[in-house]
Amino acid sequence: MQVATFLHVDEAIQLAEKEKLAEQALSKHSVWLRGWVYRKRELKEKIFLVLRDVTGILQCVVLTDSEAWDNAQKLTIESSFEVKGKLKKDKRAPNGYELQVEQINIISIAEDFPIRKYQSTELLLDYRHLWLRSRKMTAILKIRHTVFQAIREFFISKGYYEFHAPIIVPRIAEEGPTLFEVKYFDKKAYLTQTWQLYAEAAIFALEKIFTIAPSFRAEKSRTPRHLTEYWHTEVEAAWLGLDEIMDVAEEMVKHVIARVLEKHKQELALLQRDTAELETALQKKWKRITYDEALKLLEQHGMKVKWGKDLRTLEIEKLTSLFDTPVFVTHFPKEIMAFYKPASKENPKVALCFDLLVRNVGELIGGSERDNDIEAMKKALKKAGENLDAYQFYFDTRRYGAVKHSGFGLGTERLIMWLCGLQHIRDAIAFPRTINRFYP
Ligand code: 4AD
Ligand code: MG
């Protein structure tokens, strides 16, 4: 028996397109495809099977007099099968073609598939391992792949080195209350919240570095934008100041937007993402406003925030609605910022830091210049109730040739959420971890 070469749905359609078939005409040669049963409809004289593979779906039609009839009858939703047939141009078919089936080989008959058309969010999360096959999740996972690739591509093209920090760390914190504790033999260790303190040690060797790695936050709040395990894109660069690191952030996110728009028209359409917002973000320069200016703007729109308070979700939503691109907010009050964000020389009440805010998601990036003043950092850490012992290595980095440096962290799932227009961050990752779920 001759071994069949299998085509994917997109390849089969491309091939048929080359033939320039007349309406209802059959392609000259038969092709083999393989995949899973996405939909099935049985009539008296016809069975419609929709085949699904990584590239898309194709309607396959089996007629009663076909050799394939018996096998077609046996196939259930999500069964795997191989199918041979001729493509036929058909205006009514979802992608303009259907397959007139000649032969079907059954690979595996699926049991009654537990996911039906309308299902609760909880059930879809319980069956996440099966729900990954949905066209929605497949589209998101493809975009996610491109996002990771585009981030790497961007940094490598700019001469950044990919650098890896440990995941198991002593008690060093971005936010103490959200540290995950792990048993480390007879000691306590923690899951990392950021690579930053290690990255700051490494810039003395590599100068410009980046990573995409898991970060962990024991977030007790149930919000559509918090995971307990997320992929953190982080950057650290020697010699750069606040404005320059914001330039890097803007250019990087724009590069990712461009790649996603270029490669994923089909997936964005499937997700019903209106891409106008992304196109505008790509074309325009993003505004940079200070925290003080943000408070003024909010006040003009009926929201009074007391100076010194962090911006809350509602306020961030209002602010982002006032701009048609992502917006940088800089110079937050020093008091409420992490210990490593330095005070501005001109106004010590504010820190040299920024957040990048986007619609529907809120904070996409947090970044800053880094303090070189060991005593100021010790004071801030003590105030936050941190034990200084774990930070001694970090202070060392300032003792041997300190230089100005800056960096930022971006929640990669938040970026994917924004690009795909998702309502909830959990759909930006295959197996989400949230306060009440770590199964499957
Ligand atoms: O603002 P954060 O806490 O900043 C840092 O960790 C810095 N050390 C980063 C750095 O300068 N290298 O976190 C950075 C970003 C946030 O802007 C947000 O997008 C994302 O990480 N993030 C989360 N994403 C999903 N789920 C969570 N629980 C997140 N917490 C933060
Ligand atoms: Mg932050």
Short mmCIF file of C-alpha atoms and ligand atoms in Angstrom, two decimals:
data_model
loop_
_atom_site.label_atom_id
_atom_site.label_comp_id
_atom_site.label_asym_id
_atom_site.label_seq_id
_atom_site.Cartn_x
_atom_site.Cartn_y
_atom_site.Cartn_z
CA MET A 1 0.00 0.00 0.00
CA GLN A 2 1.26 3.43 -0.89
CA VAL A 3 1.83 5.72 2.09
CA ALA A 4 -0.40 8.77 1.88
CA THR A 5 0.98 12.29 2.27
CA PHE A 6 -1.32 14.29 4.47
CA LEU A 7 -2.16 17.90 3.78
CA HIS A 8 -3.38 20.36 6.33
CA VAL A 9 -6.67 22.14 5.65
CA ASP A 10 -4.93 25.36 4.61
CA GLU A 11 -2.59 23.52 2.21
CA ALA A 12 -5.46 21.62 0.63
CA ILE A 13 -7.35 24.85 0.03
CA GLN A 14 -4.29 26.55 -1.43
CA LEU A 15 -3.88 23.65 -3.80
CA ALA A 16 -7.50 23.84 -4.91
CA GLU A 17 -7.20 27.58 -5.33
CA LYS A 18 -4.39 27.06 -7.84
CA GLU A 19 -6.74 24.93 -9.93
CA LYS A 20 -9.19 27.84 -10.23
CA LEU A 21 -12.15 25.49 -10.02
CA ALA A 22 -15.52 26.49 -11.40
CA GLU A 23 -18.40 26.64 -8.92
CA GLN A 24 -19.43 23.10 -7.87
CA ALA A 25 -16.53 21.57 -9.86
CA LEU A 26 -14.33 18.88 -8.31
CA SER A 27 -10.54 19.14 -8.11
CA LYS A 28 -8.62 16.81 -10.44
CA HIS A 29 -6.75 14.86 -7.77
CA SER A 30 -7.72 13.39 -4.45
CA VAL A 31 -5.99 14.57 -1.28
CA TRP A 32 -5.58 13.06 2.17
CA LEU A 33 -6.17 15.06 5.33
CA ARG A 34 -6.27 14.05 8.98
CA GLY A 35 -7.59 15.52 12.17
CA TRP A 36 -10.59 15.42 14.49
CA VAL A 37 -14.36 15.60 14.07
CA TYR A 38 -15.34 19.14 14.93
CA ARG A 39 -19.01 18.90 13.95
CA LYS A 40 -21.23 16.18 12.55
CA ARG A 41 -24.64 16.31 10.93
CA GLU A 42 -26.40 13.23 9.56
CA LEU A 43 -29.09 13.39 6.91
CA LYS A 44 -30.71 10.48 5.14
CA GLU A 45 -28.55 10.66 2.04
CA LYS A 46 -25.53 12.65 3.32
CA ILE A 47 -23.28 12.95 6.33
CA PHE A 48 -21.53 16.26 6.94
CA LEU A 49 -18.32 15.95 8.94
CA VAL A 50 -16.32 19.02 9.79
CA LEU A 51 -12.66 18.15 10.06
CA ARG A 52 -10.52 20.21 12.40
CA ASP A 53 -6.74 20.40 12.32
CA VAL A 54 -4.19 22.96 13.55
CA THR A 55 -4.75 25.19 10.52
CA GLY A 56 -8.55 25.32 10.40
CA ILE A 57 -11.72 23.44 9.60
CA LEU A 58 -13.06 21.85 6.43
CA GLN A 59 -16.50 20.51 5.71
CA CYS A 60 -16.40 16.93 4.38
CA VAL A 61 -19.43 15.44 2.67
CA VAL A 62 -20.05 11.71 2.59
CA LEU A 63 -22.73 10.34 0.27
CA THR A 64 -24.67 7.10 0.87
CA ASP A 65 -23.09 5.36 -2.10
CA SER A 66 -19.56 6.19 -0.90
CA GLU A 67 -17.28 3.49 0.48
CA ALA A 68 -16.73 5.82 3.43
CA TRP A 69 -20.39 5.79 4.55
CA ASP A 70 -20.09 3.12 7.25
CA ASN A 71 -17.03 4.69 8.83
CA ALA A 72 -18.56 8.15 8.64
CA GLN A 73 -21.54 6.84 10.58
CA LYS A 74 -19.28 5.50 13.32
CA LEU A 75 -17.37 8.74 13.84
CA THR A 76 -18.30 10.77 16.93
CA ILE A 77 -17.39 14.32 17.92
CA GLU A 78 -13.61 14.60 18.49
CA SER A 79 -12.84 11.18 17.00
CA SER A 80 -9.58 11.20 15.07
CA PHE A 81 -9.63 10.14 11.45
CA GLU A 82 -7.93 10.26 8.08
CA VAL A 83 -9.95 11.25 5.08
CA LYS A 84 -9.42 11.14 1.33
CA GLY A 85 -11.44 13.09 -1.16
CA LYS A 86 -11.67 15.75 -3.83
CA LEU A 87 -12.17 19.41 -3.06
CA LYS A 88 -15.21 21.10 -4.42
CA LYS A 89 -15.77 24.81 -4.67
CA ASP A 90 -18.91 25.70 -2.77
CA LYS A 91 -20.06 29.20 -1.96
CA ARG A 92 -22.06 27.97 1.04
CA ALA A 93 -19.16 26.15 2.72
CA PRO A 94 -17.51 28.12 5.58
CA ASN A 95 -14.20 28.60 3.77
CA GLY A 96 -15.43 28.32 0.21
CA TYR A 97 -14.57 24.64 -0.28
CA GLU A 98 -15.81 21.29 0.83
CA LEU A 99 -14.37 17.83 0.50
CA GLN A 100 -16.25 15.17 -1.43
CA VAL A 101 -15.22 12.13 0.59
CA GLU A 102 -13.93 8.91 -1.03
CA GLN A 103 -12.37 7.11 1.93
CA ILE A 104 -12.21 7.38 5.70
CA ASN A 105 -9.78 5.62 8.04
CA ILE A 106 -10.83 5.73 11.65
CA ILE A 107 -7.90 6.36 14.00
CA SER A 108 -9.73 6.51 17.32
CA ILE A 109 -13.41 6.75 18.21
CA ALA A 110 -13.96 9.38 20.91
CA GLU A 111 -16.17 8.71 23.89
CA ASP A 112 -19.11 11.05 24.38
CA PHE A 113 -17.36 14.44 24.44
CA PRO A 114 -18.16 16.23 27.71
CA ILE A 115 -18.10 19.74 26.24
CA ARG A 116 -21.27 20.84 24.45
CA LYS A 117 -22.13 24.08 22.74
CA TYR A 118 -23.17 26.20 25.72
CA GLN A 119 -21.19 25.43 28.85
CA SER A 120 -20.47 27.19 32.09
CA THR A 121 -17.10 28.83 32.55
CA GLU A 122 -16.40 26.48 35.47
CA LEU A 123 -17.01 23.37 33.40
CA LEU A 124 -14.74 24.67 30.65
CA LEU A 125 -12.03 25.23 33.27
CA ASP A 126 -12.52 21.70 34.71
CA TYR A 127 -12.12 20.35 31.18
CA ARG A 128 -9.40 22.78 30.22
CA HIS A 129 -7.32 19.90 28.84
CA LEU A 130 -10.10 19.26 26.31
CA TRP A 131 -11.19 22.87 25.86
CA LEU A 132 -7.71 23.69 24.51
CA ARG A 133 -8.95 22.16 21.23
CA SER A 134 -11.58 24.84 20.84
CA ARG A 135 -11.05 27.23 17.97
CA LYS A 136 -10.92 30.12 20.45
CA MET A 137 -8.16 28.60 22.59
CA THR A 138 -6.27 27.44 19.52
CA ALA A 139 -6.33 30.99 18.12
CA ILE A 140 -5.14 32.47 21.43
CA LEU A 141 -2.35 29.92 21.81
CA LYS A 142 -1.10 30.72 18.32
CA ILE A 143 -1.05 34.43 19.13
CA ARG A 144 0.68 33.67 22.43
CA HIS A 145 3.40 31.85 20.49
CA THR A 146 3.91 34.88 18.27
CA VAL A 147 4.01 37.23 21.29
CA PHE A 148 6.83 35.23 22.90
CA GLN A 149 8.69 34.99 19.62
CA ALA A 150 8.31 38.72 18.89
CA ILE A 151 9.55 39.73 22.34
CA ARG A 152 12.68 37.60 21.93
CA GLU A 153 13.17 38.81 18.38
CA PHE A 154 12.96 42.43 19.49
CA PHE A 155 15.46 42.21 22.32
CA ILE A 156 17.94 40.04 20.48
CA SER A 157 17.88 42.44 17.52
CA LYS A 158 18.74 45.27 19.94
CA GLY A 159 21.74 43.46 21.41
CA TYR A 160 20.11 42.31 24.67
CA TYR A 161 21.19 39.00 26.20
CA GLU A 162 18.62 36.52 27.48
CA PHE A 163 19.39 36.01 31.16
CA HIS A 164 17.85 33.61 33.67
CA ALA A 165 17.34 34.26 37.38
CA PRO A 166 16.40 31.65 40.00
CA ILE A 167 12.77 30.74 40.68
CA ILE A 168 13.42 29.64 44.28
CA VAL A 169 14.59 32.65 46.24
CA PRO A 170 15.21 33.80 49.80
CA ARG A 171 12.66 36.22 51.19
CA ILE A 172 13.05 39.05 48.71
CA ALA A 173 9.86 40.66 47.68
CA GLU A 174 8.18 42.93 45.22
CA GLU A 175 5.14 42.75 47.51
CA GLY A 176 5.63 40.87 50.80
CA PRO A 177 1.99 39.81 51.33
CA THR A 178 1.80 37.95 48.02
CA LEU A 179 4.88 35.75 48.46
CA PHE A 180 4.41 32.00 48.00
CA GLU A 181 6.29 30.08 50.64
CA VAL A 182 7.86 26.71 49.81
CA LYS A 183 9.48 24.17 52.07
CA TYR A 184 13.17 24.03 51.19
CA PHE A 185 14.43 21.00 53.12
CA ASP A 186 14.39 22.30 56.70
CA LYS A 187 14.22 25.95 55.69
CA LYS A 188 11.68 28.33 54.21
CA ALA A 189 12.14 29.58 50.67
CA TYR A 190 9.87 31.52 48.31
CA LEU A 191 8.79 31.47 44.69
CA THR A 192 10.12 34.44 42.81
CA GLN A 193 7.93 37.47 42.10
CA THR A 194 10.46 39.12 39.84
CA TRP A 195 13.91 38.43 38.41
CA GLN A 196 14.85 42.01 39.08
CA LEU A 197 17.31 41.84 41.96
CA TYR A 198 19.31 39.14 40.17
CA ALA A 199 19.07 41.00 36.89
CA GLU A 200 20.57 44.05 38.53
CA ALA A 201 23.58 41.94 39.50
CA ALA A 202 23.91 40.65 35.93
CA ILE A 203 23.92 44.01 34.12
CA PHE A 204 27.44 44.56 35.45
CA ALA A 205 28.44 41.68 33.18
CA LEU A 206 25.98 41.78 30.27
CA GLU A 207 24.74 45.41 30.42
CA LYS A 208 21.45 44.84 28.53
CA ILE A 209 19.39 41.78 29.40
CA PHE A 210 15.87 40.37 29.19
CA THR A 211 13.94 37.30 30.23
CA ILE A 212 10.53 35.69 29.84
CA ALA A 213 10.01 33.50 32.90
CA PRO A 214 7.34 32.49 35.41
CA SER A 215 6.66 34.81 38.34
CA PHE A 216 4.43 33.94 41.27
CA ARG A 217 2.05 36.05 43.31
CA ALA A 218 -0.20 34.70 46.02
CA GLU A 219 -2.96 37.06 44.92
CA LYS A 220 -5.97 36.65 47.14
CA SER A 221 -8.13 38.94 45.06
CA ARG A 222 -10.32 37.52 42.34
CA THR A 223 -9.93 39.90 39.43
CA PRO A 224 -9.97 39.34 35.68
CA ARG A 225 -6.32 40.43 35.48
CA HIS A 226 -4.51 38.47 38.18
CA LEU A 227 -2.97 35.03 37.95
CA THR A 228 -0.95 33.41 40.72
CA GLU A 229 1.55 32.12 38.15
CA TYR A 230 2.27 34.30 35.16
CA TRP A 231 4.97 34.71 32.53
CA HIS A 232 6.92 37.81 33.29
CA THR A 233 8.77 39.61 30.53
CA GLU A 234 11.50 41.59 32.24
CA VAL A 235 14.23 43.90 31.07
CA GLU A 236 17.19 45.51 32.77
CA ALA A 237 19.73 47.86 31.18
CA ALA A 238 22.83 49.61 32.42
CA TRP A 239 23.27 53.34 31.68
CA LEU A 240 19.61 53.95 30.79
CA GLY A 241 17.38 56.42 32.62
CA LEU A 242 13.61 56.65 33.00
CA ASP A 243 12.79 58.21 29.62
CA GLU A 244 15.05 55.82 27.77
CA ILE A 245 13.61 52.72 29.42
CA MET A 246 10.09 53.93 28.54
CA ASP A 247 11.28 54.26 24.93
CA VAL A 248 12.36 50.60 25.07
CA ALA A 249 8.99 49.56 26.52
CA GLU A 250 7.02 51.43 23.86
CA GLU A 251 9.13 50.17 20.99
CA MET A 252 8.97 46.59 22.27
CA VAL A 253 5.20 46.51 22.69
CA LYS A 254 4.79 48.13 19.25
CA HIS A 255 6.98 45.45 17.71
CA VAL A 256 4.77 42.76 19.25
CA ILE A 257 1.57 44.49 18.04
CA ALA A 258 2.99 44.72 14.52
CA ARG A 259 3.91 41.04 14.43
CA VAL A 260 0.54 39.93 15.76
CA LEU A 261 -1.37 42.10 13.26
CA GLU A 262 0.82 40.84 10.45
CA LYS A 263 0.54 37.13 11.26
CA HIS A 264 -2.86 36.72 12.90
CA LYS A 265 -5.61 38.46 10.90
CA GLN A 266 -7.52 35.19 10.86
CA GLU A 267 -7.19 34.49 14.59
CA LEU A 268 -8.03 38.07 15.58
CA ALA A 269 -11.14 37.89 13.40
CA LEU A 270 -12.14 34.59 15.00
CA LEU A 271 -11.74 36.23 18.42
CA GLN A 272 -13.80 39.18 17.14
CA ARG A 273 -11.03 41.55 18.15
CA ASP A 274 -11.60 44.99 16.68
CA THR A 275 -8.06 45.78 15.58
CA ALA A 276 -8.55 49.55 15.20
CA GLU A 277 -7.24 50.12 18.73
CA LEU A 278 -4.09 48.13 17.94
CA GLU A 279 -3.53 49.92 14.62
CA THR A 280 -3.84 53.30 16.34
CA ALA A 281 -1.43 52.23 19.09
CA LEU A 282 1.05 51.27 16.40
CA GLN A 283 0.84 54.54 14.54
CA LYS A 284 0.90 57.11 17.33
CA LYS A 285 3.46 58.11 19.93
CA TRP A 286 2.17 57.21 23.41
CA LYS A 287 1.56 60.03 25.88
CA ARG A 288 3.57 60.29 29.07
CA ILE A 289 1.86 62.01 31.96
CA THR A 290 2.95 62.35 35.56
CA TYR A 291 0.98 61.03 38.51
CA ASP A 292 0.14 64.65 39.39
CA GLU A 293 -1.23 65.24 35.89
CA ALA A 294 -3.19 62.00 36.12
CA LEU A 295 -4.82 63.19 39.36
CA LYS A 296 -5.78 66.48 37.68
CA LEU A 297 -7.31 64.68 34.72
CA LEU A 298 -9.25 62.39 37.02
CA GLU A 299 -10.53 65.33 39.02
CA GLN A 300 -11.74 66.99 35.82
CA HIS A 301 -13.73 63.81 35.23
CA GLY A 302 -15.26 63.72 38.66
CA MET A 303 -12.83 61.38 40.39
CA LYS A 304 -10.96 62.80 43.33
CA VAL A 305 -7.84 60.87 44.35
CA LYS A 306 -5.95 61.98 47.44
CA TRP A 307 -2.30 62.70 46.65
CA GLY A 308 -0.23 59.77 47.88
CA LYS A 309 -2.81 57.08 47.10
CA ASP A 310 -2.19 54.51 44.40
CA LEU A 311 -4.53 54.48 41.41
CA ARG A 312 -7.31 51.92 41.72
CA THR A 313 -9.00 49.89 39.01
CA LEU A 314 -11.86 52.36 38.44
CA GLU A 315 -9.45 55.27 38.16
CA ILE A 316 -7.18 53.41 35.79
CA GLU A 317 -10.21 52.52 33.67
CA LYS A 318 -11.22 56.17 33.52
CA LEU A 319 -7.70 57.32 32.67
CA THR A 320 -7.24 54.81 29.84
CA SER A 321 -10.61 55.78 28.41
CA LEU A 322 -9.28 59.32 27.94
CA PHE A 323 -6.50 58.21 25.55
CA ASP A 324 -6.69 56.34 22.27
CA THR A 325 -3.32 54.64 22.83
CA PRO A 326 -1.64 53.08 25.85
CA VAL A 327 -0.51 55.79 28.28
CA PHE A 328 2.50 56.07 30.57
CA VAL A 329 1.96 57.44 34.07
CA THR A 330 5.23 58.46 35.72
CA HIS A 331 6.56 59.83 39.01
CA PHE A 332 4.28 58.08 41.52
CA PRO A 333 4.61 59.04 45.21
CA LYS A 334 7.88 57.62 46.53
CA GLU A 335 6.19 56.47 49.76
CA ILE A 336 3.95 53.88 48.09
CA MET A 337 6.57 52.53 45.68
CA ALA A 338 8.84 49.48 46.02
CA PHE A 339 12.09 50.14 47.89
CA TYR A 340 14.32 50.17 44.80
CA LYS A 341 12.56 53.03 43.01
CA PRO A 342 14.70 56.11 43.56
CA ALA A 343 13.42 59.52 44.64
CA SER A 344 13.58 62.20 41.99
CA LYS A 345 16.33 64.74 42.72
CA GLU A 346 14.06 67.63 41.71
CA ASN A 347 11.18 66.42 43.87
CA PRO A 348 12.08 63.74 46.45
CA LYS A 349 8.39 63.09 47.15
CA VAL A 350 8.08 61.25 43.84
CA ALA A 351 9.97 58.26 42.41
CA LEU A 352 11.59 57.84 38.99
CA CYS A 353 9.15 55.19 37.89
CA PHE A 354 6.35 54.48 35.45
CA ASP A 355 3.35 52.28 34.78
CA LEU A 356 2.10 51.66 31.28
CA LEU A 357 -1.68 51.50 31.26
CA VAL A 358 -3.91 50.01 28.56
CA ARG A 359 -7.66 49.77 28.12
CA ASN A 360 -9.52 46.77 29.59
CA VAL A 361 -6.37 45.45 31.22
CA GLY A 362 -5.03 48.33 33.29
CA GLU A 363 -1.38 48.07 34.30
CA LEU A 364 0.54 46.29 31.56
CA ILE A 365 4.06 47.30 32.62
CA GLY A 366 5.71 48.57 35.77
CA GLY A 367 9.23 49.95 35.59
CA SER A 368 11.71 52.40 37.01
CA GLU A 369 15.21 53.66 37.40
CA ARG A 370 16.92 51.81 40.25
CA ASP A 371 18.17 53.37 43.43
CA ASN A 372 21.92 53.32 44.12
CA ASP A 373 21.53 54.74 47.62
CA ILE A 374 21.99 51.74 49.93
CA GLU A 375 20.89 53.59 53.06
CA ALA A 376 17.68 54.90 51.46
CA MET A 377 16.83 51.37 50.31
CA LYS A 378 17.53 49.88 53.75
CA LYS A 379 15.23 52.44 55.29
CA ALA A 380 12.42 51.67 52.86
CA LEU A 381 12.83 47.91 53.35
CA LYS A 382 12.76 48.21 57.12
CA LYS A 383 9.63 50.30 56.86
CA ALA A 384 8.04 47.55 54.76
CA GLY A 385 8.94 45.06 57.50
CA GLU A 386 11.51 43.17 55.43
CA ASN A 387 14.51 41.43 56.91
CA LEU A 388 17.66 42.92 55.40
CA ASP A 389 19.71 39.70 55.56
CA ALA A 390 18.37 38.38 52.28
CA TYR A 391 19.26 41.63 50.52
CA GLN A 392 22.98 41.76 51.32
CA PHE A 393 23.97 40.44 47.89
CA TYR A 394 21.86 43.17 46.34
CA PHE A 395 23.55 45.95 48.28
CA ASP A 396 26.91 44.52 47.15
CA THR A 397 26.00 45.32 43.55
CA ARG A 398 26.01 49.01 44.57
CA ARG A 399 29.36 48.76 46.33
CA TYR A 400 31.40 47.80 43.29
CA GLY A 401 31.05 50.24 40.45
CA ALA A 402 27.42 51.31 40.68
CA VAL A 403 25.94 52.81 37.52
CA LYS A 404 22.64 54.33 36.57
CA HIS A 405 20.33 51.57 35.35
CA SER A 406 16.66 50.93 34.71
CA GLY A 407 14.28 48.15 33.92
CA PHE A 408 10.69 47.03 33.73
CA GLY A 409 8.40 44.05 33.97
CA LEU A 410 5.48 43.25 31.68
CA GLY A 411 2.76 40.72 32.41
CA THR A 412 2.90 38.65 29.25
CA GLU A 413 -0.64 37.29 29.75
CA ARG A 414 -1.90 40.84 30.21
CA LEU A 415 -0.34 41.74 26.88
CA ILE A 416 -1.96 38.71 25.24
CA MET A 417 -5.26 39.59 26.93
CA TRP A 418 -5.11 43.07 25.46
CA LEU A 419 -4.02 41.98 21.98
CA CYS A 420 -6.75 39.33 21.81
CA GLY A 421 -9.39 41.52 23.46
CA LEU A 422 -10.08 38.90 26.15
CA GLN A 423 -12.41 39.53 29.07
CA HIS A 424 -10.34 37.44 31.46
CA ILE A 425 -6.60 36.84 31.82
CA ARG A 426 -7.08 33.11 32.39
CA ASP A 427 -7.75 32.64 28.68
CA ALA A 428 -4.33 34.05 27.82
CA ILE A 429 -2.63 30.91 29.18
CA ALA A 430 -3.31 27.21 28.59
CA PHE A 431 -3.61 26.06 32.20
CA PRO A 432 -4.34 29.10 34.37
CA ARG A 433 -3.47 29.25 38.04
CA THR A 434 -5.75 31.42 40.13
CA ILE A 435 -6.70 31.70 43.79
CA ASN A 436 -9.19 28.83 43.64
CA ARG A 437 -7.77 26.61 40.92
CA PHE A 438 -4.64 24.64 40.15
CA TYR A 439 -6.31 21.68 38.41
CA PRO A 440 -5.88 20.41 35.74
O1 4AD B 1 4.57 46.00 38.75
P1 4AD B 1 5.25 44.72 39.12
O2 4AD B 1 4.96 44.13 40.43
O3 4AD B 1 6.80 45.04 38.95
C1 4AD B 1 7.81 44.19 39.21
O4 4AD B 1 7.71 43.03 39.59
C2 4AD B 1 9.15 44.75 38.84
N1 4AD B 1 10.17 44.13 39.69
C3 4AD B 1 9.41 44.49 37.39
C4 4AD B 1 10.73 44.99 36.93
O5 4AD B 1 10.96 46.19 36.96
N2 4AD B 1 11.60 44.12 36.49
O6 4AD B 1 4.94 43.62 38.01
C5 4AD B 1 5.23 43.88 36.66
C6 4AD B 1 4.07 43.50 35.78
C7 4AD B 1 2.79 44.27 36.05
O7 4AD B 1 2.80 45.51 35.40
C8 4AD B 1 1.74 43.33 35.50
O8 4AD B 1 1.59 43.48 34.11
C9 4AD B 1 2.34 41.97 35.76
O9 4AD B 1 3.71 42.14 36.01
N3 4AD B 1 1.71 41.34 36.92
C10 4AD B 1 0.82 40.35 36.85
N4 4AD B 1 0.28 39.70 35.80
C11 4AD B 1 -0.61 38.71 36.04
N5 4AD B 1 -0.98 38.33 37.28
C12 4AD B 1 -0.47 38.94 38.37
N6 4AD B 1 -0.83 38.55 39.58
C13 4AD B 1 0.48 40.00 38.17
N7 4AD B 1 1.17 40.81 39.00
C14 4AD B 1 1.91 41.60 38.22
MG MG B 2 3.23 47.42 39.44
#
